[in-house]
Coordinates of C-alpha atoms in Angstrom, one line a residue:
Chain A
M1 CA 0.0 0.0 0.0
Q2 CA 1.4 3.4 -1.0
R3 CA 1.1 6.2 1.4
P4 CA 3.0 9.4 2.0
E5 CA 5.9 9.3 4.4
R6 CA 4.6 10.1 7.8
T7 CA 5.9 9.9 11.4
R8 CA 6.6 6.4 12.6
V9 CA 6.1 5.5 16.3
V10 CA 8.1 3.0 18.3
I11 CA 8.1 1.5 21.8
T12 CA 11.1 2.0 23.8
G13 CA 10.1 1.0 27.3
A14 CA 7.6 -1.5 28.8
G15 CA 6.6 -1.9 32.5
A16 CA 3.8 -4.0 34.1
I17 CA 2.4 -5.4 37.3
T18 CA 0.0 -8.3 36.6
P19 CA -1.5 -11.4 38.0
L20 CA 1.6 -13.2 36.2
G21 CA 4.3 -11.1 37.9
L22 CA 5.4 -7.8 39.5
T23 CA 7.4 -6.6 36.4
A24 CA 7.0 -6.8 32.6
A25 CA 9.7 -9.4 32.2
Q26 CA 8.2 -11.7 34.9
S27 CA 4.8 -11.4 33.4
W28 CA 6.1 -12.2 29.8
Q29 CA 8.0 -15.1 31.1
A30 CA 5.0 -16.7 32.6
M31 CA 3.0 -16.1 29.3
R32 CA 5.9 -17.8 27.3
E33 CA 5.8 -20.8 29.7
G34 CA 2.0 -21.0 29.7
R35 CA 1.7 -20.4 33.4
S36 CA -1.5 -19.4 35.0
G37 CA -1.8 -16.3 37.3
I38 CA -5.4 -17.2 38.0
G39 CA -6.3 -18.8 41.4
P40 CA -8.7 -18.8 44.4
F41 CA -10.1 -15.3 44.9
E42 CA -8.1 -14.4 48.0
R43 CA -9.1 -10.8 48.5
L44 CA -12.8 -11.8 48.7
A45 CA -12.2 -14.9 50.8
G46 CA -15.0 -15.4 53.2
H47 CA -17.7 -14.1 50.7
E48 CA -19.7 -16.8 48.9
L49 CA -18.9 -16.3 45.3
K50 CA -20.6 -18.0 42.3
A51 CA -17.1 -17.9 40.6
P52 CA -14.5 -18.0 43.3
L53 CA -11.5 -17.3 41.3
A54 CA -9.7 -14.2 39.8
G55 CA -6.4 -13.1 38.3
E56 CA -5.1 -11.1 41.2
V57 CA -1.8 -9.3 41.5
R58 CA 0.0 -11.3 44.3
G59 CA 2.9 -10.5 46.4
Y60 CA 2.6 -6.7 45.9
D61 CA 3.7 -4.6 48.9
P62 CA 2.8 -1.0 48.5
A63 CA 5.4 0.0 51.2
Q64 CA 8.1 -1.2 48.8
H65 CA 7.1 1.4 46.3
F66 CA 5.5 4.4 48.2
D67 CA 5.9 6.1 51.4
D68 CA 2.9 6.6 53.7
K69 CA 2.3 10.2 52.8
R70 CA 2.2 9.4 49.1
L71 CA 0.1 6.2 49.5
Q72 CA -2.7 8.4 51.1
L73 CA -3.1 10.0 47.5
L74 CA -3.2 6.6 45.6
D75 CA -6.0 4.4 44.8
L76 CA -4.7 0.9 44.0
T77 CA -5.4 1.7 40.2
C78 CA -2.9 4.6 40.5
Q79 CA -0.3 2.5 42.4
Y80 CA -0.3 -0.1 39.7
A81 CA -0.1 2.6 36.9
L82 CA 2.9 4.1 38.8
V83 CA 4.7 0.9 39.4
A84 CA 4.4 -0.1 35.8
A85 CA 5.3 3.3 34.5
R86 CA 8.5 3.5 36.6
E87 CA 9.8 0.3 35.0
A88 CA 8.9 1.4 31.5
V89 CA 10.6 4.9 31.9
A90 CA 13.6 3.3 33.5
Q91 CA 13.9 0.9 30.5
S92 CA 13.7 3.7 28.1
G93 CA 16.4 5.7 29.7
L94 CA 14.5 8.9 29.3
D95 CA 14.4 11.8 31.7
L96 CA 11.0 13.3 30.8
R97 CA 11.8 16.2 33.1
A98 CA 14.5 17.4 30.8
P99 CA 13.6 21.0 29.6
E100 CA 13.5 20.2 26.0
L101 CA 11.2 17.1 26.7
S102 CA 9.0 17.9 29.5
E103 CA 6.4 19.8 27.5
R104 CA 6.7 17.3 24.5
S105 CA 5.7 14.4 26.9
A106 CA 2.2 13.1 26.9
V107 CA 0.4 10.7 29.1
V108 CA -2.6 8.6 28.0
I109 CA -3.9 5.8 30.4
G110 CA -6.9 3.6 29.8
S111 CA -9.0 2.6 32.7
G112 CA -12.5 1.0 32.7
A113 CA -13.7 1.5 36.2
G114 CA -11.4 3.9 37.9
G115 CA -10.9 4.2 41.7
E116 CA -13.1 1.3 42.7
S117 CA -11.4 0.3 45.9
T118 CA -11.7 4.0 47.1
H119 CA -15.4 4.0 46.3
D120 CA -15.7 0.6 48.1
A121 CA -13.9 1.9 51.2
S122 CA -15.8 5.1 51.2
Y123 CA -19.2 3.5 51.0
R124 CA -18.3 1.0 53.6
R125 CA -17.7 4.0 56.1
L126 CA -20.9 5.8 55.0
Y127 CA -23.4 2.9 54.8
A128 CA -21.9 0.0 56.8
E129 CA -20.2 1.8 59.5
G130 CA -22.6 4.8 59.7
N131 CA -19.6 7.1 59.7
P132 CA -20.6 10.4 57.9
R133 CA -17.0 11.6 57.4
L134 CA -14.9 10.6 54.4
H135 CA -11.1 11.0 54.0
P136 CA -10.3 14.4 52.6
L137 CA -8.3 12.9 49.8
T138 CA -11.2 10.7 48.6
I139 CA -11.7 12.7 45.4
V140 CA -8.1 12.8 44.4
R141 CA -7.8 9.2 44.9
L142 CA -10.9 8.1 42.9
M143 CA -11.1 10.7 40.1
M144 CA -11.1 9.0 36.8
N145 CA -8.1 11.0 35.6
A146 CA -6.0 10.1 38.6
P147 CA -3.6 7.7 36.9
A148 CA -2.7 10.2 34.2
S149 CA -2.3 13.0 36.8
Q150 CA -0.2 10.8 39.0
L151 CA 2.1 9.8 36.1
S152 CA 2.4 13.4 34.9
L153 CA 3.5 14.5 38.3
E154 CA 5.9 11.6 38.9
F155 CA 7.8 12.0 35.7
G156 CA 7.3 15.6 35.1
A157 CA 5.5 15.1 31.8
R158 CA 3.8 18.4 31.0
G159 CA 2.4 17.6 27.5
P160 CA -1.2 16.5 26.9
A161 CA -2.3 14.1 29.6
F162 CA -5.7 12.4 30.1
V163 CA -7.5 9.1 30.8
V164 CA -9.7 7.4 28.3
S165 CA -12.4 5.0 29.2
S166 CA -14.0 2.4 26.9
A167 CA -14.5 -0.5 29.2
C168 CA -12.4 -3.6 27.9
A169 CA -11.0 -1.6 25.1
S170 CA -9.7 1.4 27.1
S171 CA -5.9 0.5 27.0
N172 CA -6.0 0.0 23.2
H173 CA -8.0 3.2 22.8
A174 CA -5.3 4.8 25.0
L175 CA -2.4 3.6 23.0
A176 CA -4.1 4.4 19.6
Q177 CA -4.7 8.0 21.0
A178 CA -1.1 8.4 22.0
L179 CA 0.0 7.0 18.5
L180 CA -2.1 9.6 16.9
M181 CA -0.8 12.4 19.0
L182 CA 2.8 11.4 18.3
R183 CA 2.1 11.2 14.6
S184 CA 0.4 14.6 14.6
G185 CA 3.4 16.3 16.3
Q186 CA 1.6 17.1 19.5
A187 CA 4.2 15.3 21.5
D188 CA 7.6 13.4 20.8
V189 CA 7.2 10.9 23.7
A190 CA 4.1 9.4 25.4
L191 CA 3.5 7.2 28.3
A192 CA 0.6 5.0 27.3
G193 CA -1.2 1.9 28.6
G194 CA -3.9 0.9 31.1
A195 CA -4.4 0.3 34.6
E196 CA -7.4 -1.5 36.5
A197 CA -7.9 -2.5 40.1
C198 CA -11.6 -3.2 40.5
L199 CA -11.7 -6.5 42.3
T200 CA -14.0 -5.2 44.9
L201 CA -17.2 -7.0 46.2
G202 CA -19.6 -4.7 44.5
V203 CA -17.9 -5.0 41.1
V204 CA -17.5 -8.8 41.4
R205 CA -21.2 -9.1 42.4
A206 CA -22.1 -6.9 39.4
W207 CA -20.2 -9.1 37.1
E208 CA -21.8 -12.3 38.7
A209 CA -25.2 -10.8 37.9
M210 CA -24.4 -10.8 34.3
R211 CA -23.7 -14.5 34.4
V212 CA -20.6 -14.3 32.3
L213 CA -18.0 -15.4 34.9
A214 CA -16.4 -18.9 34.6
D215 CA -16.6 -20.9 37.9
D216 CA -13.8 -23.4 36.7
A217 CA -11.1 -21.7 34.6
C218 CA -10.8 -19.3 31.7
R219 CA -10.8 -21.5 28.6
P220 CA -10.9 -19.2 25.5
F221 CA -12.0 -21.0 22.2
S222 CA -12.5 -24.3 24.0
K223 CA -15.9 -25.8 23.4
D224 CA -16.5 -26.2 27.1
R225 CA -15.7 -22.6 27.9
R226 CA -17.8 -21.2 30.6
G227 CA -17.0 -17.4 30.6
L228 CA -14.4 -14.9 31.7
V229 CA -12.3 -14.6 34.8
L230 CA -11.6 -11.2 36.1
G231 CA -8.2 -9.9 36.5
E232 CA -6.3 -6.7 37.3
G233 CA -3.0 -4.9 36.9
A234 CA -1.3 -2.3 34.7
A235 CA 1.0 -2.1 31.8
V236 CA 2.6 1.2 30.7
F237 CA 4.7 1.7 27.6
V238 CA 7.1 4.4 26.4
L239 CA 6.2 5.4 22.8
E240 CA 8.5 7.7 20.9
T241 CA 8.6 9.0 17.4
L242 CA 11.1 6.9 15.5
E243 CA 13.2 10.0 14.9
H244 CA 13.4 10.9 18.5
A245 CA 14.4 7.4 19.5
Q246 CA 17.0 7.1 16.8
R247 CA 18.5 10.4 17.6
R248 CA 19.2 9.4 21.1
G249 CA 20.2 5.8 20.1
A250 CA 17.4 4.2 22.1
T251 CA 16.8 0.4 22.1
I252 CA 13.6 -0.1 20.1
L253 CA 11.4 -2.9 21.2
A254 CA 8.8 -2.9 18.3
E255 CA 6.9 -0.4 16.1
L256 CA 3.4 0.6 16.9
A257 CA 2.5 0.7 13.3
G258 CA -1.2 1.3 13.4
A259 CA -4.5 1.4 15.1
G260 CA -8.0 0.8 14.0
M261 CA -11.2 1.8 15.9
S262 CA -14.8 1.2 15.5
A263 CA -18.2 1.1 17.1
D264 CA -20.8 -1.7 16.5
A265 CA -23.8 0.5 17.0
A266 CA -25.6 -2.9 17.4
D267 CA -26.1 -4.2 20.9
I268 CA -25.1 -3.0 24.4
V269 CA -23.5 -6.4 25.2
M270 CA -23.6 -8.8 22.4
P271 CA -20.4 -8.6 20.2
D272 CA -20.6 -8.0 16.5
A273 CA -18.4 -9.5 13.9
E274 CA -18.8 -6.6 11.5
G275 CA -17.6 -4.0 14.1
A276 CA -14.8 -6.1 15.2
G277 CA -13.6 -7.0 11.8
R278 CA -13.7 -3.3 10.6
A279 CA -11.5 -2.4 13.4
M280 CA -9.1 -5.2 12.4
R281 CA -9.1 -4.0 8.8
L282 CA -8.7 -0.3 9.7
A283 CA -5.6 -1.3 11.9
L284 CA -4.0 -3.1 9.0
Q285 CA -4.8 -0.2 6.6
D286 CA -3.4 2.3 9.2
A287 CA -0.2 0.3 9.5
G288 CA 0.2 -0.3 5.7
L289 CA 0.2 -4.1 6.4
A290 CA -1.3 -6.7 4.2
P291 CA -3.3 -9.4 6.0
E292 CA -0.6 -12.0 4.9
Q293 CA 2.0 -10.2 6.9
I294 CA 0.2 -10.8 10.2
G295 CA 1.6 -14.0 12.0
Y296 CA -0.1 -13.7 15.3
I297 CA -3.2 -12.2 16.7
N298 CA -3.6 -11.6 20.5
A299 CA -7.3 -12.1 20.6
H300 CA -9.8 -10.3 22.8
G301 CA -10.7 -14.0 23.5
T302 CA -12.6 -13.5 26.9
G303 CA -13.7 -17.1 27.1
T304 CA -17.5 -16.3 26.8
Q305 CA -19.5 -18.3 24.3
A306 CA -20.4 -15.2 22.4
N307 CA -17.2 -13.4 22.1
D308 CA -15.0 -16.2 21.0
A309 CA -17.2 -17.4 18.3
T310 CA -17.9 -13.9 17.0
E311 CA -14.2 -13.0 17.1
T312 CA -13.4 -16.2 15.1
R313 CA -16.0 -15.1 12.5
A314 CA -14.4 -11.6 12.3
I315 CA -10.9 -13.0 12.0
R316 CA -12.1 -15.3 9.1
A317 CA -13.9 -12.4 7.4
V318 CA -10.8 -10.2 7.5
F319 CA -8.0 -12.7 6.7
G320 CA -9.8 -15.1 4.4
A321 CA -7.5 -18.0 3.6
H322 CA -4.7 -16.5 5.6
A323 CA -6.9 -17.1 8.7
Q324 CA -5.7 -20.8 8.5
A325 CA -2.0 -19.8 8.5
L326 CA -1.9 -17.2 11.3
A327 CA -1.8 -18.1 15.0
V328 CA -4.3 -16.6 17.5
S329 CA -4.1 -16.9 21.3
S330 CA -5.9 -15.5 24.2
T331 CA -3.5 -14.7 27.1
K332 CA -6.6 -13.9 29.2
S333 CA -6.4 -17.7 29.9
M334 CA -3.5 -16.9 32.1
H335 CA -3.8 -13.3 33.4
G336 CA -7.6 -13.1 33.4
H337 CA -9.6 -10.2 31.9
A338 CA -8.0 -7.0 33.3
L339 CA -10.8 -5.0 31.6
G340 CA -9.5 -1.5 31.1
A341 CA -6.0 -2.7 31.5
A342 CA -6.5 -5.8 29.2
G343 CA -5.0 -4.4 26.0
A344 CA -2.0 -3.1 27.8
L345 CA -1.3 -6.5 29.4
E346 CA -1.8 -8.2 26.2
L347 CA 0.6 -5.8 24.4
L348 CA 3.3 -7.4 26.5
A349 CA 2.4 -10.7 24.9
V350 CA 2.7 -9.2 21.5
L351 CA 6.0 -7.5 22.2
G352 CA 7.4 -10.8 23.6
A353 CA 6.1 -12.5 20.5
L354 CA 7.7 -10.2 18.1
R355 CA 11.0 -9.9 19.9
E356 CA 11.6 -13.5 21.0
G357 CA 9.8 -15.4 18.2
V358 CA 7.7 -17.3 20.8
L359 CA 3.9 -17.2 20.5
P360 CA 2.1 -17.5 23.9
P361 CA -0.5 -20.2 24.2
T362 CA -4.2 -20.3 25.1
I363 CA -4.1 -22.4 28.2
N364 CA -7.0 -24.5 29.8
Y365 CA -7.9 -25.6 26.3
R366 CA -9.7 -28.9 26.1
E367 CA -12.0 -29.4 23.4
A368 CA -12.2 -28.1 19.7
D369 CA -15.1 -25.9 18.9
P370 CA -16.3 -25.8 15.2
V371 CA -17.3 -22.2 15.7
C372 CA -13.8 -21.4 17.0
D373 CA -11.9 -23.2 14.3
L374 CA -8.7 -21.2 14.3
D375 CA -5.1 -22.1 15.2
V376 CA -5.5 -21.0 18.8
L377 CA -2.1 -22.4 20.2
P378 CA -3.7 -24.7 22.6
N379 CA -1.9 -25.1 25.9
Q380 CA 1.6 -24.9 24.4
A381 CA 3.7 -21.8 23.3
R382 CA 5.1 -22.1 19.8
E383 CA 8.4 -20.9 18.4
R384 CA 7.7 -18.9 15.3
R385 CA 9.3 -15.8 13.9
I386 CA 6.6 -13.3 13.0
E387 CA 6.8 -10.0 11.1
A388 CA 3.8 -8.3 12.5
A389 CA 0.9 -8.8 14.9
L390 CA -2.5 -7.6 15.9
S391 CA -3.8 -7.0 19.3
N392 CA -7.7 -7.1 19.7
S393 CA -9.9 -5.4 22.2
F394 CA -13.6 -5.4 22.0
A395 CA -15.6 -3.7 24.8
F396 CA -19.1 -4.1 26.2
G397 CA -21.0 -1.3 24.5
G398 CA -19.6 -2.2 21.1
L399 CA -16.6 -0.2 21.2
N400 CA -13.6 -1.7 19.4
A401 CA -9.8 -1.0 19.2
V402 CA -7.2 -3.0 17.5
L403 CA -3.4 -2.3 17.5
A404 CA -0.9 -3.3 14.8
L405 CA 2.6 -4.0 15.8
R406 CA 5.6 -4.6 13.5
R407 CA 8.9 -6.3 14.6
W408 CA 11.9 -4.1 14.8
D409 CA 15.3 -5.6 13.9
Chain B
M1 CA -51.7 -22.7 37.7
N2 CA -50.1 -22.4 41.1
D3 CA -48.6 -19.1 42.5
L4 CA -45.0 -20.0 41.6
E5 CA -45.9 -20.6 38.0
K6 CA -48.0 -17.4 38.0
T7 CA -45.3 -15.4 39.4
I8 CA -42.6 -16.7 36.9
F9 CA -44.9 -16.2 33.9
D10 CA -45.5 -12.7 35.2
I11 CA -41.8 -12.0 35.5
I12 CA -41.0 -13.3 32.0
A13 CA -43.8 -11.3 30.5
K14 CA -42.7 -8.1 32.1
E15 CA -38.9 -8.4 31.7
A16 CA -39.0 -9.8 28.1
Q17 CA -42.0 -7.6 27.3
I18 CA -44.0 -10.4 25.5
P19 CA -47.6 -11.2 25.9
R20 CA -48.3 -13.5 28.8
E21 CA -50.6 -15.7 26.7
K22 CA -47.5 -16.6 24.5
I23 CA -45.8 -18.1 27.4
S24 CA -46.1 -21.9 27.9
L25 CA -44.3 -24.5 30.0
D26 CA -42.7 -26.2 27.0
A27 CA -41.5 -23.0 25.3
T28 CA -37.8 -22.4 25.4
M29 CA -36.3 -18.8 25.9
Q30 CA -35.3 -19.1 22.3
D31 CA -38.8 -20.0 21.2
L32 CA -39.9 -16.9 23.0
D33 CA -37.3 -14.7 21.5
V34 CA -35.9 -13.7 24.9
H35 CA -32.5 -12.4 24.4
S36 CA -29.7 -13.0 26.9
L37 CA -29.8 -9.6 28.6
D38 CA -33.5 -10.1 29.2
A39 CA -33.0 -13.6 30.3
I40 CA -30.4 -12.7 33.0
Q41 CA -33.0 -10.1 34.2
V42 CA -35.7 -12.7 34.3
V43 CA -33.4 -14.9 36.5
F44 CA -32.5 -11.9 38.7
E45 CA -36.1 -11.0 39.4
I46 CA -36.8 -14.7 40.2
E47 CA -33.8 -14.8 42.5
D48 CA -34.7 -11.6 44.2
R49 CA -38.3 -12.4 44.6
F50 CA -37.8 -15.8 46.2
G51 CA -34.5 -15.1 47.9
I52 CA -32.9 -18.0 46.1
S53 CA -29.7 -18.4 44.0
V54 CA -30.1 -20.0 40.6
P55 CA -26.8 -21.8 39.8
E56 CA -24.9 -20.9 36.6
Q57 CA -25.4 -24.4 35.0
D58 CA -29.2 -24.1 35.4
A59 CA -29.2 -20.9 33.3
N60 CA -28.9 -22.5 29.9
F61 CA -31.3 -20.1 28.6
N62 CA -31.5 -21.2 24.9
S63 CA -32.2 -24.7 25.4
S64 CA -34.2 -25.0 28.6
T65 CA -37.9 -24.4 28.7
V66 CA -40.0 -22.4 31.0
G67 CA -41.1 -25.7 32.6
D68 CA -37.4 -26.5 33.4
L69 CA -36.9 -23.1 34.9
L70 CA -40.0 -23.6 37.0
R71 CA -38.9 -27.0 38.2
S72 CA -35.4 -25.8 39.2
V73 CA -36.9 -22.7 41.0
Q74 CA -39.4 -25.1 42.8
A75 CA -36.5 -27.2 43.9
L76 CA -34.6 -24.2 45.2
V77 CA -37.6 -22.9 47.0
N78 CA -38.3 -26.3 48.6
A79 CA -34.6 -26.6 49.7
K80 CA -34.8 -23.1 51.2
A81 CA -37.9 -24.0 53.1
A82 CA -36.3 -27.2 54.3
N83 CA -33.3 -25.4 55.5
A84 CA -35.4 -22.9 57.4
A85 CA -37.4 -25.6 59.0
A86 CA -34.2 -27.6 60.0

């Protein structure tokens, strides 16, 4: 596809805190090995849950990262975002406070639910304990924009900064937005990704009521799949214009080559193959990639009956005969559905696949389903060098965002 | 028609917005064109009304009939009463 020369955008740092590990490297290592981060729902132990399992971040000690005074300002969502961003910025080697860079640094973070643990604690005081007085920092903890504001403060990034919210597609919309800002010249560097920490009783009960939670395991694409498993965490990436990265001799992890976004305008919860397929096509077109160049798709793959069948139809419609040749997996089988952070966690999987030539598996897979008849990498990672990959996110509400990544040699 | 049956028919008619006379014991949710979001609201209303919890595996909305739903609700209501008496 011919297109005028335009600004290219690359990834030069990755950081994460996930159910699979407390760093990006640990999280990717677990995906590579097909290890699960899903287990008994420890935070809600004692409550009788219909689906008593979750992908929880384990072994995280806030005191190792923040002093008491700082912690008072931070909902768990912000803590995760900051921990991930520190790792990403350290890897990039950038000092965003530098005078020439500070105003050219953007922050775009996706979050679906925002400061849920702060809401939960506040309502407990008000309604359960009958205490009419809330902590004076309640608002700054729970405001939806808090992760973007905290990252901006921490790193001295003074360019455009905001949070985007589109449920399970929030991270991909955030990364797409950052890509567009770098291309348009509004910034040279962006911290972009997603953070979610909403494993509270209220949120879990609400998901329970939708009857989409699996009570045994997350088994995307397997015929006996019973639904999704909730997760949490954050992943943040340093995006830079290629020119900026090359000028300073940065190590480039991959190119964020394109993004495609669409809305189904069909149903508030049921997925739609047309909308999903259109987002994939737009991502390919935006990246200047032919379908045949895609070797791997990190699927939205929630493990619900409806999503996985619809996503399969969408992939077949977009890729035609090449749908047989490419590999597709859902790493949600390992880290759970981190909702607004999902696309960011899954970008780790795509980066790992592009850099190491290892495609992470769909674990817990037991039985082929004729309506999910793709090469879904059942239970075993596969060594395969790929040139480019897509990462799909399709949200409740019919909002879709797909990223296209290209290997950087 | 007993009270339980009447209540369940009323809930289905209201939540799925279908005429009550269309509902029969051998109709499936699919026959009645009850979509998944309406079906989970039907189950929620039943759970809330009777103070019971319908297990996930009983909520196979497409293939089970109104009669199946009625029987599983009756069993849950009976179990609840037996528990309360014990």
